[in-house]
PDB file of C-alpha atoms in Angstrom:
ATOM      1  CA  ALA A 205      -2.064 -17.331  30.633  1.00  0.00           C
ATOM      2  CA  GLN A 206      -2.107 -15.058  27.805  1.00  0.00           C
ATOM      3  CA  LYS A 207      -0.659 -11.565  28.641  1.00  0.00           C
ATOM      4  CA  VAL A 208       0.335  -8.595  26.359  1.00  0.00           C
ATOM      5  CA  THR A 209       2.932  -6.315  27.088  1.00  0.00           C
ATOM      6  CA  GLN A 210       3.342  -2.975  25.771  1.00  0.00           C
ATOM      7  CA  ALA A 211       6.347  -1.191  27.100  1.00  0.00           C
ATOM      8  CA  GLN A 212       5.962   2.253  25.943  1.00  0.00           C
ATOM      9  CA  THR A 213       3.319   4.035  27.477  1.00  0.00           C
ATOM     10  CA  GLU A 214       3.803   7.257  25.630  1.00  0.00           C
ATOM     11  CA  ILE A 215       5.108   8.506  22.695  1.00  0.00           C
ATOM     12  CA  SER A 216       5.232  12.156  21.219  1.00  0.00           C
ATOM     13  CA  VAL A 217       6.006  13.041  17.925  1.00  0.00           C
ATOM     14  CA  VAL A 218       6.077  16.102  15.705  1.00  0.00           C
ATOM     15  CA  GLU A 219       3.239  15.532  12.519  1.00  0.00           C
ATOM     16  CA  LYS A 220       4.606  13.731   9.473  1.00  0.00           C
ATOM     17  CA  GLU A 221       7.375  11.818  11.829  1.00  0.00           C
ATOM     18  CA  ASP A 222       6.809   8.002  11.673  1.00  0.00           C
ATOM     19  CA  VAL A 223       6.384   6.416  14.846  1.00  0.00           C
ATOM     20  CA  THR A 224       6.487   2.627  15.436  1.00  0.00           C
ATOM     21  CA  LEU A 225       4.282   0.639  18.708  1.00  0.00           C
ATOM     22  CA  ASP A 226       5.751  -2.326  19.889  1.00  0.00           C
ATOM     23  CA  CYS A 227       3.738  -5.261  21.201  1.00  0.00           C
ATOM     24  CA  VAL A 228       5.053  -8.287  23.182  1.00  0.00           C
ATOM     25  CA  TYR A 229       2.428 -11.223  23.417  1.00  0.00           C
ATOM     26  CA  GLU A 230       2.714 -14.514  25.643  1.00  0.00           C
ATOM     27  CA  THR A 231       0.345 -17.579  24.968  1.00  0.00           C
ATOM     28  CA  ARG A 232       0.637 -21.090  24.754  1.00  0.00           C
ATOM     29  CA  ASP A 233      -2.491 -21.663  22.536  1.00  0.00           C
ATOM     30  CA  THR A 234      -0.944 -22.780  19.066  1.00  0.00           C
ATOM     31  CA  THR A 235      -3.736 -20.752  17.149  1.00  0.00           C
ATOM     32  CA  TYR A 236      -4.665 -17.295  18.219  1.00  0.00           C
ATOM     33  CA  TYR A 237      -5.254 -14.052  16.750  1.00  0.00           C
ATOM     34  CA  LEU A 238      -3.548 -10.310  17.313  1.00  0.00           C
ATOM     35  CA  PHE A 239      -5.328  -7.155  17.071  1.00  0.00           C
ATOM     36  CA  TRP A 240      -4.586  -3.387  17.008  1.00  0.00           C
ATOM     37  CA  TYR A 241      -7.268  -1.314  18.271  1.00  0.00           C
ATOM     38  CA  LYS A 242      -7.364   2.615  18.450  1.00  0.00           C
ATOM     39  CA  GLN A 243      -8.978   4.609  21.330  1.00  0.00           C
ATOM     40  CA  PRO A 244      -9.682   8.179  20.832  1.00  0.00           C
ATOM     41  CA  PRO A 245     -10.362  10.755  23.453  1.00  0.00           C
ATOM     42  CA  SER A 246     -14.151  10.106  22.620  1.00  0.00           C
ATOM     43  CA  GLY A 247     -13.134   6.731  24.079  1.00  0.00           C
ATOM     44  CA  GLU A 248     -15.018   4.356  21.605  1.00  0.00           C
ATOM     45  CA  LEU A 249     -12.287   1.548  20.435  1.00  0.00           C
ATOM     46  CA  VAL A 250     -11.660   1.287  17.084  1.00  0.00           C
ATOM     47  CA  PHE A 251     -10.551  -1.852  15.575  1.00  0.00           C
ATOM     48  CA  LEU A 252      -7.461  -1.831  12.866  1.00  0.00           C
ATOM     49  CA  ILE A 253      -6.354  -5.126  12.019  1.00  0.00           C
ATOM     50  CA  ARG A 254      -6.646  -8.838  12.981  1.00  0.00           C
ATOM     51  CA  ARG A 255      -3.642 -11.162  11.966  1.00  0.00           C
ATOM     52  CA  ASN A 256      -3.973 -14.931  12.871  1.00  0.00           C
ATOM     53  CA  SER A 257      -0.919 -16.880  14.303  1.00  0.00           C
ATOM     54  CA  PHE A 258      -0.663 -18.677  11.090  1.00  0.00           C
ATOM     55  CA  ASP A 259      -0.532 -16.000   8.748  1.00  0.00           C
ATOM     56  CA  GLU A 260       2.954 -13.970   9.401  1.00  0.00           C
ATOM     57  CA  GLN A 261       2.895 -12.091   6.071  1.00  0.00           C
ATOM     58  CA  ASN A 262       3.481  -8.369   7.120  1.00  0.00           C
ATOM     59  CA  GLU A 263       0.662  -5.767   5.939  1.00  0.00           C
ATOM     60  CA  ILE A 264       0.244  -2.116   4.855  1.00  0.00           C
ATOM     61  CA  SER A 265      -3.051  -0.053   4.858  1.00  0.00           C
ATOM     62  CA  GLY A 266      -2.232   3.260   3.966  1.00  0.00           C
ATOM     63  CA  ARG A 267      -0.448   4.955   6.546  1.00  0.00           C
ATOM     64  CA  TYR A 268      -0.671   2.270   8.724  1.00  0.00           C
ATOM     65  CA  SER A 269       1.772  -0.978   8.561  1.00  0.00           C
ATOM     66  CA  TRP A 270       1.981  -4.373  10.716  1.00  0.00           C
ATOM     67  CA  ASN A 271       4.972  -6.528  11.405  1.00  0.00           C
ATOM     68  CA  PHE A 272       4.303  -9.659  12.799  1.00  0.00           C
ATOM     69  CA  GLN A 273       7.177 -12.361  14.146  1.00  0.00           C
ATOM     70  CA  LYS A 274       6.320 -15.329  15.530  1.00  0.00           C
ATOM     71  CA  SER A 275       9.818 -16.142  16.301  1.00  0.00           C
ATOM     72  CA  THR A 276      10.020 -12.994  18.679  1.00  0.00           C
ATOM     73  CA  SER A 277       6.665 -13.044  19.908  1.00  0.00           C
ATOM     74  CA  SER A 278       6.058  -9.674  18.401  1.00  0.00           C
ATOM     75  CA  PHE A 279       3.620  -7.572  16.411  1.00  0.00           C
ATOM     76  CA  ASN A 280       4.549  -4.046  15.979  1.00  0.00           C
ATOM     77  CA  PHE A 281       2.371  -0.901  14.794  1.00  0.00           C
ATOM     78  CA  THR A 282       3.616   1.511  12.577  1.00  0.00           C
ATOM     79  CA  ILE A 283       1.726   4.779  11.566  1.00  0.00           C
ATOM     80  CA  THR A 284       3.849   6.520   8.983  1.00  0.00           C
ATOM     81  CA  ALA A 285       3.880  10.197   8.587  1.00  0.00           C
ATOM     82  CA  SER A 286       1.989  10.591  11.458  1.00  0.00           C
ATOM     83  CA  GLN A 287      -1.438  13.161  11.570  1.00  0.00           C
ATOM     84  CA  VAL A 288      -2.633  14.869  14.897  1.00  0.00           C
ATOM     85  CA  VAL A 289      -5.573  12.669  14.133  1.00  0.00           C
ATOM     86  CA  ASP A 290      -3.102  10.225  14.889  1.00  0.00           C
ATOM     87  CA  SER A 291      -3.579  10.860  18.385  1.00  0.00           C
ATOM     88  CA  ALA A 292      -4.772   7.908  20.753  1.00  0.00           C
ATOM     89  CA  VAL A 293      -3.938   5.220  23.053  1.00  0.00           C
ATOM     90  CA  TYR A 294      -3.221   2.230  20.932  1.00  0.00           C
ATOM     91  CA  PHE A 295      -3.786  -1.268  22.302  1.00  0.00           C
ATOM     92  CA  CYS A 296      -2.713  -4.518  21.306  1.00  0.00           C
ATOM     93  CA  ALA A 297      -5.105  -7.402  22.217  1.00  0.00           C
ATOM     94  CA  LEU A 298      -4.435 -11.332  21.414  1.00  0.00           C
ATOM     95  CA  SER A 299      -7.334 -13.971  21.927  1.00  0.00           C
ATOM     96  CA  GLY A 300      -6.759 -17.712  22.019  1.00  0.00           C
ATOM     97  CA  GLY A 301      -8.040 -20.115  19.719  1.00  0.00           C
ATOM     98  CA  ALA A 302     -10.714 -21.435  21.794  1.00  0.00           C
ATOM     99  CA  ALA A 303     -14.416 -21.274  22.142  1.00  0.00           C
ATOM    100  CA  GLY A 304     -15.172 -17.319  23.366  1.00  0.00           C
ATOM    101  CA  ASN A 305     -12.002 -15.769  22.340  1.00  0.00           C
ATOM    102  CA  LYS A 306     -11.808 -12.925  25.015  1.00  0.00           C
ATOM    103  CA  LEU A 307      -9.098 -10.306  24.437  1.00  0.00           C
ATOM    104  CA  THR A 308      -6.192  -9.611  26.940  1.00  0.00           C
ATOM    105  CA  PHE A 309      -5.014  -6.589  26.488  1.00  0.00           C
ATOM    106  CA  GLY A 310      -1.811  -4.720  26.440  1.00  0.00           C
ATOM    107  CA  GLY A 311      -1.631  -1.386  28.547  1.00  0.00           C
ATOM    108  CA  GLY A 312      -1.817   0.710  25.931  1.00  0.00           C
ATOM    109  CA  THR A 313       0.786   3.431  24.389  1.00  0.00           C
ATOM    110  CA  ARG A 314      -0.497   7.234  24.252  1.00  0.00           C
ATOM    111  CA  VAL A 315       0.234   8.579  20.863  1.00  0.00           C
ATOM    112  CA  LEU A 316       0.604  12.619  20.974  1.00  0.00           C
ATOM    113  CA  VAL A 317       1.306  14.028  17.916  1.00  0.00           C
ATOM    114  CA  LYS A 318       1.902  17.677  17.865  1.00  0.00           C
ATOM    115  CA  PRO A 319       1.627  19.805  14.794  1.00  0.00           C
TER     116      PRO A 319
ATOM    117  CA  ASP B 233     -25.496  -1.646  10.018  1.00  0.00           C
ATOM    118  CA  THR B 234     -25.640   0.249  13.079  1.00  0.00           C
ATOM    119  CA  GLY B 235     -22.653  -0.338  15.452  1.00  0.00           C
ATOM    120  CA  VAL B 236     -22.737  -1.187  19.201  1.00  0.00           C
ATOM    121  CA  SER B 237     -24.770   0.863  21.358  1.00  0.00           C
ATOM    122  CA  GLN B 238     -24.561   1.561  25.011  1.00  0.00           C
ATOM    123  CA  ASP B 239     -26.816   3.417  27.598  1.00  0.00           C
ATOM    124  CA  PRO B 240     -26.019   5.521  29.488  1.00  0.00           C
ATOM    125  CA  ARG B 241     -22.852   6.781  28.286  1.00  0.00           C
ATOM    126  CA  HIS B 242     -22.310   8.161  31.933  1.00  0.00           C
ATOM    127  CA  LYS B 243     -23.713   7.117  35.330  1.00  0.00           C
ATOM    128  CA  ILE B 244     -22.801   9.113  38.547  1.00  0.00           C
ATOM    129  CA  THR B 245     -24.283   7.199  41.726  1.00  0.00           C
ATOM    130  CA  LYS B 246     -23.438   7.556  45.670  1.00  0.00           C
ATOM    131  CA  ARG B 247     -21.868   4.469  46.989  1.00  0.00           C
ATOM    132  CA  GLY B 248     -24.062   1.497  47.948  1.00  0.00           C
ATOM    133  CA  GLN B 249     -26.732   2.148  44.917  1.00  0.00           C
ATOM    134  CA  ASN B 250     -27.589   0.003  42.541  1.00  0.00           C
ATOM    135  CA  VAL B 251     -26.879   0.609  38.760  1.00  0.00           C
ATOM    136  CA  THR B 252     -27.470  -0.978  35.270  1.00  0.00           C
ATOM    137  CA  PHE B 253     -26.091  -0.463  32.346  1.00  0.00           C
ATOM    138  CA  ARG B 254     -27.355  -2.071  28.851  1.00  0.00           C
ATOM    139  CA  CYS B 255     -25.889  -2.560  25.659  1.00  0.00           C
ATOM    140  CA  ASP B 256     -27.235  -3.617  22.099  1.00  0.00           C
ATOM    141  CA  PRO B 257     -24.958  -5.521  19.632  1.00  0.00           C
ATOM    142  CA  ILE B 258     -24.921  -5.392  16.133  1.00  0.00           C
ATOM    143  CA  SER B 259     -27.435  -7.012  14.724  1.00  0.00           C
ATOM    144  CA  GLU B 260     -27.071 -11.126  14.169  1.00  0.00           C
ATOM    145  CA  HIS B 261     -24.040 -10.932  16.689  1.00  0.00           C
ATOM    146  CA  ASN B 262     -24.706 -13.547  18.781  1.00  0.00           C
ATOM    147  CA  ARG B 263     -21.454 -12.944  20.653  1.00  0.00           C
ATOM    148  CA  LEU B 264     -20.942 -10.425  23.207  1.00  0.00           C
ATOM    149  CA  TYR B 265     -18.721  -9.432  25.926  1.00  0.00           C
ATOM    150  CA  TRP B 266     -18.115  -7.158  28.696  1.00  0.00           C
ATOM    151  CA  TYR B 267     -14.918  -5.679  29.789  1.00  0.00           C
ATOM    152  CA  ARG B 268     -14.103  -3.234  32.409  1.00  0.00           C
ATOM    153  CA  GLN B 269     -11.296  -0.359  31.658  1.00  0.00           C
ATOM    154  CA  THR B 270      -9.688   1.376  34.854  1.00  0.00           C
ATOM    155  CA  LEU B 271      -8.078   4.856  34.205  1.00  0.00           C
ATOM    156  CA  GLY B 272      -4.787   4.454  32.087  1.00  0.00           C
ATOM    157  CA  GLN B 273      -5.115   0.694  31.669  1.00  0.00           C
ATOM    158  CA  GLY B 274      -6.097  -1.798  29.220  1.00  0.00           C
ATOM    159  CA  PRO B 275      -9.955  -2.852  29.052  1.00  0.00           C
ATOM    160  CA  GLU B 276      -9.963  -6.443  31.322  1.00  0.00           C
ATOM    161  CA  PHE B 277     -12.708  -9.460  30.189  1.00  0.00           C
ATOM    162  CA  LEU B 278     -15.435  -9.460  32.488  1.00  0.00           C
ATOM    163  CA  THR B 279     -18.080 -11.856  31.164  1.00  0.00           C
ATOM    164  CA  TYR B 280     -19.180 -13.301  27.704  1.00  0.00           C
ATOM    165  CA  PHE B 281     -21.973 -14.352  26.089  1.00  0.00           C
ATOM    166  CA  GLN B 282     -22.865 -16.777  23.206  1.00  0.00           C
ATOM    167  CA  ASN B 283     -26.842 -16.299  22.299  1.00  0.00           C
ATOM    168  CA  GLU B 284     -28.606 -16.212  25.764  1.00  0.00           C
ATOM    169  CA  ALA B 285     -25.949 -18.387  27.499  1.00  0.00           C
ATOM    170  CA  GLN B 286     -23.388 -16.868  29.706  1.00  0.00           C
ATOM    171  CA  LEU B 287     -20.530 -18.754  29.226  1.00  0.00           C
ATOM    172  CA  GLU B 288     -17.613 -17.420  30.903  1.00  0.00           C
ATOM    173  CA  LYS B 289     -17.283 -14.876  33.702  1.00  0.00           C
ATOM    174  CA  SER B 290     -13.848 -13.215  34.720  1.00  0.00           C
ATOM    175  CA  ARG B 291     -12.925 -13.536  38.838  1.00  0.00           C
ATOM    176  CA  LEU B 292     -13.160  -9.964  38.512  1.00  0.00           C
ATOM    177  CA  LEU B 293     -17.139 -10.146  38.223  1.00  0.00           C
ATOM    178  CA  SER B 294     -17.638 -10.639  41.934  1.00  0.00           C
ATOM    179  CA  ASP B 295     -21.187 -11.569  43.628  1.00  0.00           C
ATOM    180  CA  ARG B 296     -22.293  -7.571  43.299  1.00  0.00           C
ATOM    181  CA  PHE B 297     -22.101  -8.099  39.581  1.00  0.00           C
ATOM    182  CA  SER B 298     -24.911  -9.513  37.544  1.00  0.00           C
ATOM    183  CA  ALA B 299     -25.066  -9.971  33.552  1.00  0.00           C
ATOM    184  CA  GLU B 300     -28.283 -11.104  31.323  1.00  0.00           C
ATOM    185  CA  ARG B 301     -29.107 -11.573  27.735  1.00  0.00           C
ATOM    186  CA  PRO B 302     -32.550 -12.851  27.901  1.00  0.00           C
ATOM    187  CA  LYS B 303     -33.604 -13.271  24.680  1.00  0.00           C
ATOM    188  CA  GLY B 304     -29.922 -13.360  22.751  1.00  0.00           C
ATOM    189  CA  SER B 305     -30.545 -10.019  21.409  1.00  0.00           C
ATOM    190  CA  PHE B 306     -29.494  -7.193  24.218  1.00  0.00           C
ATOM    191  CA  SER B 307     -27.427  -7.382  27.386  1.00  0.00           C
ATOM    192  CA  THR B 308     -27.639  -5.844  30.756  1.00  0.00           C
ATOM    193  CA  LEU B 309     -24.874  -5.599  33.045  1.00  0.00           C
ATOM    194  CA  GLU B 310     -25.676  -4.271  36.850  1.00  0.00           C
ATOM    195  CA  ILE B 311     -23.796  -3.767  39.977  1.00  0.00           C
ATOM    196  CA  GLN B 312     -25.217  -3.521  42.895  1.00  0.00           C
ATOM    197  CA  ARG B 313     -23.485  -2.130  45.817  1.00  0.00           C
ATOM    198  CA  THR B 314     -21.618   0.017  44.440  1.00  0.00           C
ATOM    199  CA  GLU B 315     -18.478   0.905  45.842  1.00  0.00           C
ATOM    200  CA  GLN B 316     -15.840   3.596  44.639  1.00  0.00           C
ATOM    201  CA  GLY B 317     -13.690   0.980  43.236  1.00  0.00           C
ATOM    202  CA  ASP B 318     -16.290   0.395  40.799  1.00  0.00           C
ATOM    203  CA  SER B 319     -15.672   3.333  38.931  1.00  0.00           C
ATOM    204  CA  ALA B 320     -14.258   2.678  35.547  1.00  0.00           C
ATOM    205  CA  MET B 321     -15.626   2.865  31.797  1.00  0.00           C
ATOM    206  CA  TYR B 322     -17.793  -0.629  31.341  1.00  0.00           C
ATOM    207  CA  LEU B 323     -17.134  -1.655  27.567  1.00  0.00           C
ATOM    208  CA  CYS B 324     -19.238  -3.846  25.654  1.00  0.00           C
ATOM    209  CA  ALA B 325     -18.076  -5.608  22.437  1.00  0.00           C
ATOM    210  CA  SER B 326     -19.908  -7.965  19.885  1.00  0.00           C
ATOM    211  CA  ARG B 327     -18.520 -10.464  17.472  1.00  0.00           C
ATOM    212  CA  GLY B 328     -20.300 -12.464  14.344  1.00  0.00           C
ATOM    213  CA  ARG B 329     -19.225 -13.321  10.887  1.00  0.00           C
ATOM    214  CA  GLN B 330     -19.270  -9.561   9.521  1.00  0.00           C
ATOM    215  CA  GLY B 331     -15.457  -8.383   9.602  1.00  0.00           C
ATOM    216  CA  GLY B 332     -14.297 -11.972   9.987  1.00  0.00           C
ATOM    217  CA  PRO B 333     -14.855 -14.680  13.071  1.00  0.00           C
ATOM    218  CA  ASP B 334     -12.920 -13.502  15.415  1.00  0.00           C
ATOM    219  CA  THR B 335     -13.008  -9.482  15.460  1.00  0.00           C
ATOM    220  CA  GLN B 336     -15.077  -7.796  18.073  1.00  0.00           C
ATOM    221  CA  TYR B 337     -16.499  -4.300  17.459  1.00  0.00           C
ATOM    222  CA  PHE B 338     -16.701  -1.971  20.660  1.00  0.00           C
ATOM    223  CA  GLY B 339     -19.738   0.589  21.933  1.00  0.00           C
ATOM    224  CA  PRO B 340     -18.892   3.448  23.241  1.00  0.00           C
ATOM    225  CA  GLY B 341     -18.821   2.513  26.999  1.00  0.00           C
ATOM    226  CA  THR B 342     -20.638   3.628  29.884  1.00  0.00           C
ATOM    227  CA  ARG B 343     -18.567   5.547  32.315  1.00  0.00           C
ATOM    228  CA  LEU B 344     -19.268   4.903  35.737  1.00  0.00           C
ATOM    229  CA  THR B 345     -18.671   7.517  38.649  1.00  0.00           C
ATOM    230  CA  VAL B 346     -18.944   6.098  42.235  1.00  0.00           C
ATOM    231  CA  LEU B 347     -18.525   8.673  44.800  1.00  0.00           C
TER     232      LEU B 347
END
């Protein structure tokens, strides 16, 4: 069975601070995919990034960066210089390499950025 | 290219009534997924279609739930004899070659309230 754990339920920061969201996963698949989605108050899940299990290269996209460490089964997400518009719930998700590729989500981390 | 659309966005019904939701995926996406999200939780997988074939159903999908995708395009999710425990956000996602083979793109969701 697959499992995703986001231990932080809520993080509150002041604008321009950095914030790191933790994600730990469990899977028996040798090939799998990891995702981060953002859910703003409007409710729609917005895709942010996808990583393949065989590609541990970290990635930076603007103010967002991701740290994938297979050895610790972690896929952490950092927002640099946070902005009020970053306030949302962030979900880490996992899908296996088999046909179907349904997503298993963590419980989400609510990020509140105060001006 | 338009995104995933869902209708209605909100539905309030009385316990015992039947409800039906519709999802229109991104055009030419052959895989369509339904998820349910209760308050404060991450989305949970319900079912998945490849073209018109329903290939997997979660044990969360009781006998009162039925989903169809008759022509491999839009999909409907029906809940019969609704219960208060069915109150949730019902999310639809589609997946195809656009954006990579394993990225699911989500619609805005249908929020169901059962009184």
